CSV table of C-alpha atoms in Angstrom, one decimal:
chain,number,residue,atom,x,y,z
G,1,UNK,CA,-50.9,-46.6,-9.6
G,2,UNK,CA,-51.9,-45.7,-6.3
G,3,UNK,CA,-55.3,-46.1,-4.0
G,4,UNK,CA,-58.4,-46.2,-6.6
G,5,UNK,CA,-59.6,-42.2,-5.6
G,6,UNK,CA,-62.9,-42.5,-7.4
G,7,UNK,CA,-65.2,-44.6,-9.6
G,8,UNK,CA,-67.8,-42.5,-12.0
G,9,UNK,CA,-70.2,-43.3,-14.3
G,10,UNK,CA,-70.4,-43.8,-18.0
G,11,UNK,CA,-67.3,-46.4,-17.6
G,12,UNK,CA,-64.5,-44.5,-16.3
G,13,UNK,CA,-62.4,-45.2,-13.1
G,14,UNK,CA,-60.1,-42.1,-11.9
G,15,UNK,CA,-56.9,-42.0,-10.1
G,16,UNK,CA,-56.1,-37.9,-9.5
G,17,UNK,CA,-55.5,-35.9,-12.6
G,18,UNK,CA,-55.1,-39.8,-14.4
G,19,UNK,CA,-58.7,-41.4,-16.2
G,20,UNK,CA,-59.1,-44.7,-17.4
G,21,UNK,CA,-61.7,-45.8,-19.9
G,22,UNK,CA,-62.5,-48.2,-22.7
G,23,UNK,CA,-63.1,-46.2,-25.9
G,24,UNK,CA,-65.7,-47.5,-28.5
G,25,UNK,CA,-65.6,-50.2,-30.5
G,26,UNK,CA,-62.7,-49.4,-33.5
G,27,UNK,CA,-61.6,-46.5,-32.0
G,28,UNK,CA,-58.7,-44.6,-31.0
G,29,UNK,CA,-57.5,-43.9,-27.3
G,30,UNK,CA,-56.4,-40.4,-28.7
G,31,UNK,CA,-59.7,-39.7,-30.1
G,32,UNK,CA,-61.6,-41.5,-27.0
G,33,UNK,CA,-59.4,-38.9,-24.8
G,34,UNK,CA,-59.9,-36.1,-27.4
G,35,UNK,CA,-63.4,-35.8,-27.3
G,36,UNK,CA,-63.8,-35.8,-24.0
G,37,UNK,CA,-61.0,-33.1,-23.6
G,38,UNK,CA,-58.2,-35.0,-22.5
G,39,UNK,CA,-54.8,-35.9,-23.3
G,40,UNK,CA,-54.0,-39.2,-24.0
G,41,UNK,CA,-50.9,-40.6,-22.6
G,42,UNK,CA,-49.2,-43.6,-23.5
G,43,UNK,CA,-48.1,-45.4,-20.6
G,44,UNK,CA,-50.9,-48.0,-19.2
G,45,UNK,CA,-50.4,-49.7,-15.7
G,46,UNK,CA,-52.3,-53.1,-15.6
G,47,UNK,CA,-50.2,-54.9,-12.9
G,48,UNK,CA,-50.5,-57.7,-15.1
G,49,UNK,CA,-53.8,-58.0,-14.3
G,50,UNK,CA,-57.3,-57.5,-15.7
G,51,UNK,CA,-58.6,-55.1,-12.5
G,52,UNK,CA,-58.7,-52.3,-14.4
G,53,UNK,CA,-61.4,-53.7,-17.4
G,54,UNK,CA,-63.7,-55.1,-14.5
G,55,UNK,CA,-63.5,-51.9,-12.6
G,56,UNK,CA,-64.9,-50.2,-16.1
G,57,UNK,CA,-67.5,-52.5,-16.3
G,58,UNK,CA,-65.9,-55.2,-18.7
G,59,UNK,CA,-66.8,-58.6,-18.3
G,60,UNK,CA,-64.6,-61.0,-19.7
G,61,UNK,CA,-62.2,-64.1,-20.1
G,62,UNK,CA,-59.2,-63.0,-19.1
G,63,UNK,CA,-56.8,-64.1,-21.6
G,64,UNK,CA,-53.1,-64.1,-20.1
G,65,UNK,CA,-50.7,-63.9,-23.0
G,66,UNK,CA,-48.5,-61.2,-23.1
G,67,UNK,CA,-49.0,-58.1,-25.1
G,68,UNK,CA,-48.6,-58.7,-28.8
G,69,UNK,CA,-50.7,-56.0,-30.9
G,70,UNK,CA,-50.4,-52.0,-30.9
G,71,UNK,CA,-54.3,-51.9,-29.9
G,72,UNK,CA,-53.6,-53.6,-26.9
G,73,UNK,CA,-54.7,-53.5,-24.3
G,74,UNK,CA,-58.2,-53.9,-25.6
G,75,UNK,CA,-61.6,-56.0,-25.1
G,76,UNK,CA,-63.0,-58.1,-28.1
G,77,UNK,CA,-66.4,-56.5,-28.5
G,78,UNK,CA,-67.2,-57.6,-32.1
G,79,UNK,CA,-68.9,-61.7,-31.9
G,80,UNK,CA,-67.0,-62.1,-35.5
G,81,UNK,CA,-64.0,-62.1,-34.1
G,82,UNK,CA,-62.2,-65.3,-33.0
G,83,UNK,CA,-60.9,-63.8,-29.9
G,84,UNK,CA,-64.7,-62.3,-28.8
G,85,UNK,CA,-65.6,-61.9,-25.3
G,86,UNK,CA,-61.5,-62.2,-24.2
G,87,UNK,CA,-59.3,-59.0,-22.6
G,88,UNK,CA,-56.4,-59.1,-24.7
G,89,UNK,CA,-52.9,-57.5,-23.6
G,90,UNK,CA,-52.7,-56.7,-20.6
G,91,UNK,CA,-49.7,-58.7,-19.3
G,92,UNK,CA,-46.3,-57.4,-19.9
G,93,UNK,CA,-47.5,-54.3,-21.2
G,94,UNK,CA,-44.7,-51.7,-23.2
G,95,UNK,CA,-43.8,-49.3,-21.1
G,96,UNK,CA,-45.7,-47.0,-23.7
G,97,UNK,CA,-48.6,-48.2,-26.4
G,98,UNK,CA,-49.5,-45.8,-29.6
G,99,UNK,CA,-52.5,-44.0,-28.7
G,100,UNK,CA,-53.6,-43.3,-32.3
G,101,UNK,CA,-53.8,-46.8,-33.5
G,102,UNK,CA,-57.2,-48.7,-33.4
G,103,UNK,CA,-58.8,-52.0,-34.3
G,104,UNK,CA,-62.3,-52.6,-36.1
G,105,UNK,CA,-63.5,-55.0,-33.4
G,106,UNK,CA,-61.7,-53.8,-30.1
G,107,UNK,CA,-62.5,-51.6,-27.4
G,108,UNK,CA,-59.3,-50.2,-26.0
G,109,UNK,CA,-58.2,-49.7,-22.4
G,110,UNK,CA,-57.5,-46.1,-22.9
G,111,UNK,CA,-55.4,-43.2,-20.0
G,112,UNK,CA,-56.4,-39.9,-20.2
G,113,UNK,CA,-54.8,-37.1,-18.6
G,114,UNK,CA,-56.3,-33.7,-17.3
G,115,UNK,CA,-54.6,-30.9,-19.7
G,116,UNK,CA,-51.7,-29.4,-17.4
G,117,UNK,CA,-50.4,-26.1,-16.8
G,118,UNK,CA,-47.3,-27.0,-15.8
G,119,UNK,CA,-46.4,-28.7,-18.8
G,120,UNK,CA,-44.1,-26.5,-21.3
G,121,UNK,CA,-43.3,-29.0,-24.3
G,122,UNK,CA,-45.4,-31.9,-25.5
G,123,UNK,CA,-45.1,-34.0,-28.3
G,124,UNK,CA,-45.0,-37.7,-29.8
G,125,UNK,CA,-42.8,-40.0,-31.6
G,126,UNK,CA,-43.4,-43.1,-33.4
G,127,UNK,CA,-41.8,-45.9,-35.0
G,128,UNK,CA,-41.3,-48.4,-37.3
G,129,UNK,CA,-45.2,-48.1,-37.8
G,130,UNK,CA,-48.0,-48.6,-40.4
G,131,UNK,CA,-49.1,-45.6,-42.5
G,132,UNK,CA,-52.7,-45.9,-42.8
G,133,UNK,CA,-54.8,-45.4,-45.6
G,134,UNK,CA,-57.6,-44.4,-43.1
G,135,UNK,CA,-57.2,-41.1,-41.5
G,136,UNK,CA,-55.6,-41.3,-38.0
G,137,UNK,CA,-54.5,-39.6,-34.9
G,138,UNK,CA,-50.9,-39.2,-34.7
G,139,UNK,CA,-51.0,-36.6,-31.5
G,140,UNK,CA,-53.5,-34.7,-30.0
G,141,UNK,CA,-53.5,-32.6,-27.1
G,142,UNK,CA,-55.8,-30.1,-25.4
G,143,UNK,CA,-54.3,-27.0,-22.8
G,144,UNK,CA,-54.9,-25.7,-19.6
G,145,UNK,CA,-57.4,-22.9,-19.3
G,146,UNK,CA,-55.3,-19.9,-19.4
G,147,UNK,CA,-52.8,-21.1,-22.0
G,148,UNK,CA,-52.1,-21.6,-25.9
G,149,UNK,CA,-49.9,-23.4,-27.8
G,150,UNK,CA,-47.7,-23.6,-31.0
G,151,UNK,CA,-46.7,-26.8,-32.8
G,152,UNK,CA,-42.9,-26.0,-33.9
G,153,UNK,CA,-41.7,-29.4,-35.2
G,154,UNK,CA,-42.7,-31.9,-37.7
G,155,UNK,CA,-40.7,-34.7,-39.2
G,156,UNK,CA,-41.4,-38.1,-41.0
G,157,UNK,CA,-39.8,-40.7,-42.6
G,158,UNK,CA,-40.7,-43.7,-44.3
G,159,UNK,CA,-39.1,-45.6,-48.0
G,160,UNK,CA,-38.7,-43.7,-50.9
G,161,UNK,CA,-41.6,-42.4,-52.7
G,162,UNK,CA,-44.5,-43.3,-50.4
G,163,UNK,CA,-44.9,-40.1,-48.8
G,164,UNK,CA,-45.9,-38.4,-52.3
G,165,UNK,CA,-49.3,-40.2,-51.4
G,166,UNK,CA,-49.5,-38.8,-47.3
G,167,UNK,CA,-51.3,-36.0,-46.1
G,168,UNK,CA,-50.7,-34.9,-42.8
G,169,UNK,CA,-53.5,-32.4,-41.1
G,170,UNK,CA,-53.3,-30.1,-38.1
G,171,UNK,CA,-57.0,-29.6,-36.5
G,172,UNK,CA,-57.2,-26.3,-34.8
G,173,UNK,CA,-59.7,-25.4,-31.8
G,174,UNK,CA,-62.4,-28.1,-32.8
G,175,UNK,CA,-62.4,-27.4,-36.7
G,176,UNK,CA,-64.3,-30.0,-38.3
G,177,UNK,CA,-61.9,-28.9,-41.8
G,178,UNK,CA,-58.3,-28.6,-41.7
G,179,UNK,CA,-56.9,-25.2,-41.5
G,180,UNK,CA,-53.4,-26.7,-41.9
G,181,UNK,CA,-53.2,-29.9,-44.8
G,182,UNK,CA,-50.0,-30.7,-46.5
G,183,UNK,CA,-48.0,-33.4,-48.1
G,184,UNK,CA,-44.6,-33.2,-46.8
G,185,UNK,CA,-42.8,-32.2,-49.9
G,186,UNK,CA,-44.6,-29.6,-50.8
G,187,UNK,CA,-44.3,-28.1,-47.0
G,188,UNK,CA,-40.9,-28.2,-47.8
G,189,UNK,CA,-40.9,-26.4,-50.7
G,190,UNK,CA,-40.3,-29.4,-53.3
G,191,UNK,CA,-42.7,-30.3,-55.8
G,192,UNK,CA,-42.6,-33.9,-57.6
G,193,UNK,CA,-40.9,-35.9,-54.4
G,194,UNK,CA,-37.4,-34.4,-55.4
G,195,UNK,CA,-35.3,-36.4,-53.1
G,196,UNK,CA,-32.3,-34.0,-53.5
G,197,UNK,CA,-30.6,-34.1,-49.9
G,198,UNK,CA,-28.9,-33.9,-47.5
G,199,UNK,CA,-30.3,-30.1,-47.3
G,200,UNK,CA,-31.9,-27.6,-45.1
G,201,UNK,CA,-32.8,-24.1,-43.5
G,202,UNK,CA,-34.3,-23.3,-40.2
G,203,UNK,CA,-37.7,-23.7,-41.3
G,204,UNK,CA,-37.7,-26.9,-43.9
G,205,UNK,CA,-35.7,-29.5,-45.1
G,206,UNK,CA,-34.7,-32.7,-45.9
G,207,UNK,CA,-32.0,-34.6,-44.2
G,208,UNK,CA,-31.9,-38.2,-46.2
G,209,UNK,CA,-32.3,-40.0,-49.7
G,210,UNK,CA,-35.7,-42.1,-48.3
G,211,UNK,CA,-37.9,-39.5,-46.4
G,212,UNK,CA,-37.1,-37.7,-43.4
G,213,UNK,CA,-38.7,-34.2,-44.0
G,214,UNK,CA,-39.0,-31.8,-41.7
G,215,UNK,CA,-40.6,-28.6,-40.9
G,216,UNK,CA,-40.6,-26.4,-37.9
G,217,UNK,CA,-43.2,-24.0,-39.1
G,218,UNK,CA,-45.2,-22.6,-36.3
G,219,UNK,CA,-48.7,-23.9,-36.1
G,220,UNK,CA,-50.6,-21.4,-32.7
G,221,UNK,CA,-53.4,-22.9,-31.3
G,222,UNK,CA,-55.5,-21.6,-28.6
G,223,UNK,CA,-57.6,-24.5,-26.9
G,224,UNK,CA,-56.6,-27.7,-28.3
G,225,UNK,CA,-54.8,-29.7,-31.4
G,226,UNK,CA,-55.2,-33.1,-34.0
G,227,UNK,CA,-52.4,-33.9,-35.9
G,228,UNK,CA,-53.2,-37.0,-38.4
G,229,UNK,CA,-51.9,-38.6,-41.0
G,230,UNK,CA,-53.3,-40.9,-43.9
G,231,UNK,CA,-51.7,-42.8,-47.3
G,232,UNK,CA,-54.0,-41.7,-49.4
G,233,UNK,CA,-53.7,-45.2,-51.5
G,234,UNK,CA,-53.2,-48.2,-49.1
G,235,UNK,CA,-51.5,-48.9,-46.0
G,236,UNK,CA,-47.5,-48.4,-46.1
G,237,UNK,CA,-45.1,-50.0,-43.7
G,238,UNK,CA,-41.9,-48.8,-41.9
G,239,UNK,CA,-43.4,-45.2,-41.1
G,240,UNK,CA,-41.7,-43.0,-38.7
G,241,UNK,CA,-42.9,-39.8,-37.1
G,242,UNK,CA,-42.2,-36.7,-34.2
G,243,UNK,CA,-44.3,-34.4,-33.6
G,244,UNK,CA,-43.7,-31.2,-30.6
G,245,UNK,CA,-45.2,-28.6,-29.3
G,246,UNK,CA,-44.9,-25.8,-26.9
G,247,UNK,CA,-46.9,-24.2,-24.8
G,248,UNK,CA,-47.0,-20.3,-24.0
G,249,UNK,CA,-44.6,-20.1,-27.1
G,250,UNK,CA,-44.5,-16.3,-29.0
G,251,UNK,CA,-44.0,-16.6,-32.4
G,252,UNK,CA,-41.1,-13.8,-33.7
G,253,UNK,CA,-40.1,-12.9,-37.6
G,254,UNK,CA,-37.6,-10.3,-37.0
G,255,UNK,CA,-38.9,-7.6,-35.0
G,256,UNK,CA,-42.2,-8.5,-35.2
G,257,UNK,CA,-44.1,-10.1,-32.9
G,258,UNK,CA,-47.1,-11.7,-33.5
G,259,UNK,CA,-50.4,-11.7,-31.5
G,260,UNK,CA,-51.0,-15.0,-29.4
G,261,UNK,CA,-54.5,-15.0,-30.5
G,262,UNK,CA,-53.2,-15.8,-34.1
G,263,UNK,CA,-54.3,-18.7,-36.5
G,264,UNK,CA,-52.3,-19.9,-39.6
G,265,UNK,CA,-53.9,-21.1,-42.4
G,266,UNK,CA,-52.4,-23.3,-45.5
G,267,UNK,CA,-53.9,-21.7,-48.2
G,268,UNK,CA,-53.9,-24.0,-51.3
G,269,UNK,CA,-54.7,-23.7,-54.8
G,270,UNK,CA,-55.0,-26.4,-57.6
G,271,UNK,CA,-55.8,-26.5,-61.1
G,272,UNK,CA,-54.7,-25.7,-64.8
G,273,UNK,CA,-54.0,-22.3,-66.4
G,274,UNK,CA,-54.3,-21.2,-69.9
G,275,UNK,CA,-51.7,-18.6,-70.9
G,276,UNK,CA,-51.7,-15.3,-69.6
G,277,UNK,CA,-54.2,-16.2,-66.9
G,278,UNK,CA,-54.3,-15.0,-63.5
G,279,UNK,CA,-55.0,-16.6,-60.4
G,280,UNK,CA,-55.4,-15.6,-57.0
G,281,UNK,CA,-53.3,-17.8,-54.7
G,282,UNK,CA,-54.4,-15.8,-51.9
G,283,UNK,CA,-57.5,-13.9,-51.7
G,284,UNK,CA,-58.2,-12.9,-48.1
G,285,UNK,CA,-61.7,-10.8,-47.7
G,286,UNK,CA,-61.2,-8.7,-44.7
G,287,UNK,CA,-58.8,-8.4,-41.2
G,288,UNK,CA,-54.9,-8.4,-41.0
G,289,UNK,CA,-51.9,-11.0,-41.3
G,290,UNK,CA,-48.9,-11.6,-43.4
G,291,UNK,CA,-47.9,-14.3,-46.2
G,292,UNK,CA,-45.1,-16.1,-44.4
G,293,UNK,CA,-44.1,-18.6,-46.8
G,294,UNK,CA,-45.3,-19.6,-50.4
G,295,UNK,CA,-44.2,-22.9,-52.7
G,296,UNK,CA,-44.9,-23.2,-56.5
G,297,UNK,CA,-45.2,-26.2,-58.4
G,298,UNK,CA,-45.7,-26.0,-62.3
G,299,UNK,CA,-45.4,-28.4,-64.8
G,300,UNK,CA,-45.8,-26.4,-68.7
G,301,UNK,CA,-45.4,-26.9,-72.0
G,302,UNK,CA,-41.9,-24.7,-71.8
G,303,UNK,CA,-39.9,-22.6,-69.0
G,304,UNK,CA,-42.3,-19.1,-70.9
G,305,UNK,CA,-44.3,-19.5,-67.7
G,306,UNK,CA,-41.6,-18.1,-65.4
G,307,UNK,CA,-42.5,-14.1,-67.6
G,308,UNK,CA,-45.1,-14.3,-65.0
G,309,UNK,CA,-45.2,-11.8,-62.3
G,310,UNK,CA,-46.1,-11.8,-58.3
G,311,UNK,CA,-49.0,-9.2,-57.4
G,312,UNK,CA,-50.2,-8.1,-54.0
G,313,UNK,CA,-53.3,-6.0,-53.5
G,314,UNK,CA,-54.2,-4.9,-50.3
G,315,UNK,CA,-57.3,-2.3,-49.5
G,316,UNK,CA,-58.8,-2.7,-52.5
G,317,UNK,CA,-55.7,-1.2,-54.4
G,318,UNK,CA,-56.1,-0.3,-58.3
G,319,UNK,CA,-53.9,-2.2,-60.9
G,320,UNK,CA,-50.6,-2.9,-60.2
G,321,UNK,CA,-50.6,-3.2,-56.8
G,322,UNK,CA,-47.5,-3.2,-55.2
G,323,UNK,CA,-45.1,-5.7,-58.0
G,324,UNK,CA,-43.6,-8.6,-56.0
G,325,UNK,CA,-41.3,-9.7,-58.5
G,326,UNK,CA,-40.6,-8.5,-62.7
G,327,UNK,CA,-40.6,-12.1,-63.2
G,328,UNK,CA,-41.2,-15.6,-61.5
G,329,UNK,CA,-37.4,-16.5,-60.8
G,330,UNK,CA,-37.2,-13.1,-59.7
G,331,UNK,CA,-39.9,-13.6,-56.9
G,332,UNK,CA,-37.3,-16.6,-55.8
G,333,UNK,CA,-34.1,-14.2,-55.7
G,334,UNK,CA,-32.7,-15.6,-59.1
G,335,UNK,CA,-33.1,-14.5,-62.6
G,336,UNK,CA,-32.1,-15.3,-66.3
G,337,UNK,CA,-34.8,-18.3,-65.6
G,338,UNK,CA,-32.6,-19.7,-63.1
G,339,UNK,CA,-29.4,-20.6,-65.0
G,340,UNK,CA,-27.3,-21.0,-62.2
G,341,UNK,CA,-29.1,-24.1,-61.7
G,342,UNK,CA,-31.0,-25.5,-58.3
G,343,UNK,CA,-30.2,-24.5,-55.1
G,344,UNK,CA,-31.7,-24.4,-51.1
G,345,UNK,CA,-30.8,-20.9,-49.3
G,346,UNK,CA,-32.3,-19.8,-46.5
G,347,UNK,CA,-34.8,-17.0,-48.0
G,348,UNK,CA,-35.5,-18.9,-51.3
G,349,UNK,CA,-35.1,-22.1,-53.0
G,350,UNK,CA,-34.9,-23.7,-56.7
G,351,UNK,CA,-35.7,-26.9,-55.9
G,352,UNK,CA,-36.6,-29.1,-58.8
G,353,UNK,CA,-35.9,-29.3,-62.3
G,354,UNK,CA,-36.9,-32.0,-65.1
G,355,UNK,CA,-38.0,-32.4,-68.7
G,356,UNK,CA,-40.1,-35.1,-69.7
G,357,UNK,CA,-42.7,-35.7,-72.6
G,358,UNK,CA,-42.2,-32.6,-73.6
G,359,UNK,CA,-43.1,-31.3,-70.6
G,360,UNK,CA,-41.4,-28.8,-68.3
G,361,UNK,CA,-41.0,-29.7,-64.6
G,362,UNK,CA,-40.7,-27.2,-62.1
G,363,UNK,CA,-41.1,-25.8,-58.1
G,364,UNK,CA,-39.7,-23.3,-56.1
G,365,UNK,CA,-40.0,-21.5,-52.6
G,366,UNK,CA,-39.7,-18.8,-50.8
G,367,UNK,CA,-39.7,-17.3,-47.3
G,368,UNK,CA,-41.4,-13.8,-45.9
G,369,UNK,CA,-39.6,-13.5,-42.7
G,370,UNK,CA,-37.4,-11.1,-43.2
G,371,UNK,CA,-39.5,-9.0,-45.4
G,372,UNK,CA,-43.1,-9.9,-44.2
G,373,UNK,CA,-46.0,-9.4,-46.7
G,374,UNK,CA,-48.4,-8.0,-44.1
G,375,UNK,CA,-51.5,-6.4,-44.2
G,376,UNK,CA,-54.3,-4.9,-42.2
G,377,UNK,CA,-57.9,-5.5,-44.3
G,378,UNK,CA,-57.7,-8.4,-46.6
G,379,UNK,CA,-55.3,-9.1,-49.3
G,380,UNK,CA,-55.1,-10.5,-52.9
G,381,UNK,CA,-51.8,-12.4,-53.4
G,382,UNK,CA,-51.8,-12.8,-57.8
G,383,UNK,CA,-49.8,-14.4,-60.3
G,384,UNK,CA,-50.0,-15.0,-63.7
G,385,UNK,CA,-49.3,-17.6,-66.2
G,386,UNK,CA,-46.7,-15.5,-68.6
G,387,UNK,CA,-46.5,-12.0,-69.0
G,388,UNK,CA,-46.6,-9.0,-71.0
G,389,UNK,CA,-44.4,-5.9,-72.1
G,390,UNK,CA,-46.0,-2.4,-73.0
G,391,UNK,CA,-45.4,-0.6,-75.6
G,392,UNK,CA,-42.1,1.0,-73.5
G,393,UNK,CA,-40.7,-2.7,-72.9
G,394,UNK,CA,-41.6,-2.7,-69.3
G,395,UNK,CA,-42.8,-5.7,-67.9
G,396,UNK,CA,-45.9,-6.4,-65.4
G,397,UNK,CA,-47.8,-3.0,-65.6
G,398,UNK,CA,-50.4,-4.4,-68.5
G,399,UNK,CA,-53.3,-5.6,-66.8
G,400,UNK,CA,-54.7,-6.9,-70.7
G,401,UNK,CA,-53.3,-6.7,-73.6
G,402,UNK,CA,-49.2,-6.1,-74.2
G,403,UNK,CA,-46.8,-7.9,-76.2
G,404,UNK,CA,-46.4,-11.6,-75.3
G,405,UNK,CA,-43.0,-12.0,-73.8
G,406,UNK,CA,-42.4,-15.8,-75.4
G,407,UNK,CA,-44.9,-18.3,-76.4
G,408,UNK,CA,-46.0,-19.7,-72.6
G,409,UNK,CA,-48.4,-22.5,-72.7
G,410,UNK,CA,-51.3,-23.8,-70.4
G,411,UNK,CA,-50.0,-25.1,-66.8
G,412,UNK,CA,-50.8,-27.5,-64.4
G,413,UNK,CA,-50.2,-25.3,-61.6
G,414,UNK,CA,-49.8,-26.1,-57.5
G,415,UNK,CA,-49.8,-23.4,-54.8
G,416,UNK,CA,-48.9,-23.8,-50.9
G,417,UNK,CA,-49.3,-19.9,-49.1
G,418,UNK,CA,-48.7,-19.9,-45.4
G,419,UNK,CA,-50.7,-16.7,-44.0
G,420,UNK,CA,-51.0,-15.8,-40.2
G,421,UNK,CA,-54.1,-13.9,-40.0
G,422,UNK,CA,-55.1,-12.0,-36.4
């Protein structure tokens, strides 16, 4: 650090575009930088010394031992705990410290940086961490004036069968909700943790037995990002993470290329059907987009569900819209209800199979890039549980009524649709 430029108020000591400040008791340096519309950055410089918490106002027994903790460095605010009134950490600091973590009774010693126009790609990594079962801030970051952004790359890993139970969230632009919330299976296309790998396209995949998904779906932005993640159970060990991002980034399917101004949405949808039922896995009132990619879990009482046929409806269009698919493994560029058996291709996938209890097992994806499913005032995106012929033998042009094709039964039924809107 060079000469101390300036010393303001409300606790925070400045050195050029670089801010120091203790965040609140329990919290995060990336959400103490967040909020006030910086970027936290990982590398602290103490000197080995406690200057920089008396500069911010801090008084307190210094306490030399060496950096031990994540949350470190960091002043004991709470009077519970043992160490109380003591700077902790600041000797022999790593050359980086985790911004997301946080400690119930610490203040941290937190560096902000100014958002930068000069910077191009951004991004954090982190391992051989703790998965919390409290929400937290994996990356955040905030852009110049001027600029957007696109995340492009997501991957995890962390022992087998733990990360059925993570959610990971992307925070666009200040949204108090989500727009983005996924666990990282399902992103991929897999339903039930199938841990089928190595395998992979340019978008998805999994490249090991334990973990280690991956997606590099493109996530625009226009002013700022939070990416977090949470075990929705209890706090899991041996959690790794990357996260990246680019700045200034257009986003291209093809041809087409889409506006910088867009937004992508994870639409999601939940919940049992009866037979024959319909459901609108997308149902998008008004403006234009496209359906980039949609996933499909099912579990059924037998494989009768897969009769069902894709719908879109755009502009209010009468029954049948325009047919996506004379079948479900049709939608997914099989057929015959898949009896070639699993696979991972770049357009579509098959990507888990099991019987159990009497139960049938079942998900699937399947990619719009190459044939885009756009549309310019609002959209219904349908499918239904089983189908029906007419009296012709045709397939998926009786709205009610028909003859059953098989006996399908009610099904538990999970939807990921990925749908850039502008």
């Amino acid at each position: 650090m060079r000469g101390l430029v300036l010393v303001l108020f409300f606790a925070v000591v400045v050195y050029g575009e670089t801010t120091y400040l203790m965040s609140e008791q329990g919290e995060s340096c990336a959400y103490a930088c967040h909020k006030r519309q910086l970027n936290c950055h990982p590398h602290i410089e103490t000197n080995n010394s406690a200057a920089l918490f008396h500069q911010l106002g801090i008084s307190c027994t210094e306490d030399t031992r060496e950096w031990w903790a994540e949350d470190q460095p960091s002043y004991v605010s709470d009077p519970s705990d043992a160490n109380y009134g003591r700077c902790l950490g600041y000797t022999s600091v790593p050359g980086g410290v985790v911004c997301g973590v946080s400690y119930s009774t610490v203040k941290r010693l937190c560096r902000c940086e100014a958002p930068s126009a000069s910077e191009t790609t951004f991004g954090f990594g982190y391992s051989n961490g703790v998965l919390h079962a409290k929400e937290w801030i994996v990356f955040q970051h905030w852009l110049a004036a001027g600029d957007y952004g696109v995340m492009t790359h997501f991957w995890m890993t962390i022992p087998s069968n733990v990360e059925s139970n993570m959610i990971v969230r992307y925070y666009i632009d200040g949204e108090a909700t989500a727009s983005v919330e996924y666990q990282p299976g399902l992103a991929c296309g897999v339903g039930y943790n199938d841990n089928q790998a190595p395998w992979g396209t340019q978008w998805v995949g999994k490249g090991a037995a334990d973990g280690s998904w991956f997606n590099n779906i493109m996530i625009p932005f226009q002013r700022s990002i939070v990416v977090t993640v949470q075990h929705t159970v209890s706090d899991q060990g041996g959690f790794y993470v990357i996260v990246r991002g680019q700045t200034n980034l257009p986003i291209h399917f093809g041809s087409l290329t889409l506006p910088s101004t867009t937004k992508l949405t994870l639409v999601k949808w939940e919940g049992t059907l009866s037979s024959m039922e319909y459901v609108d896995f997308v149902n998008i009132k008004s403006g234009a987009g496209m359906v980039f990619f949609h996933t499909l879990q099912v579990d059924s009482g037998n494989l009768n569900f897969l009769e069902g046929c894709y719908h879109m409806f755009t502009n209010d269009e009468d029954w049948p819209g325009t047919v996506l698919s004379t079948g479900t493994e049709d939608y997914y560029d099989s057929g015959w209800y898949f009896n070639a058996g699993e696979f991972h291709l770049p357009v579509a996938g098959y990507t888990h199979y099991a019987e159990s209890g009497g139960r049938i097992y079942f998900s699937a994806y399947r990619f719009h890039e190459m044939d885009p499913l756009m549309f310019s005032n609002g959209m219904r995106f349908v499918w239904r549980n089983g189908d029906t012929y007419d009296a012709a033998g045709v397939k998926c042009m009786m709205e009610e009524g028909g003859i059953w094709a098989g006996s399908p039964t009610s099904s538990n039924v999970v939807s990921y649709s990925w749908v850039y809107t502008w």
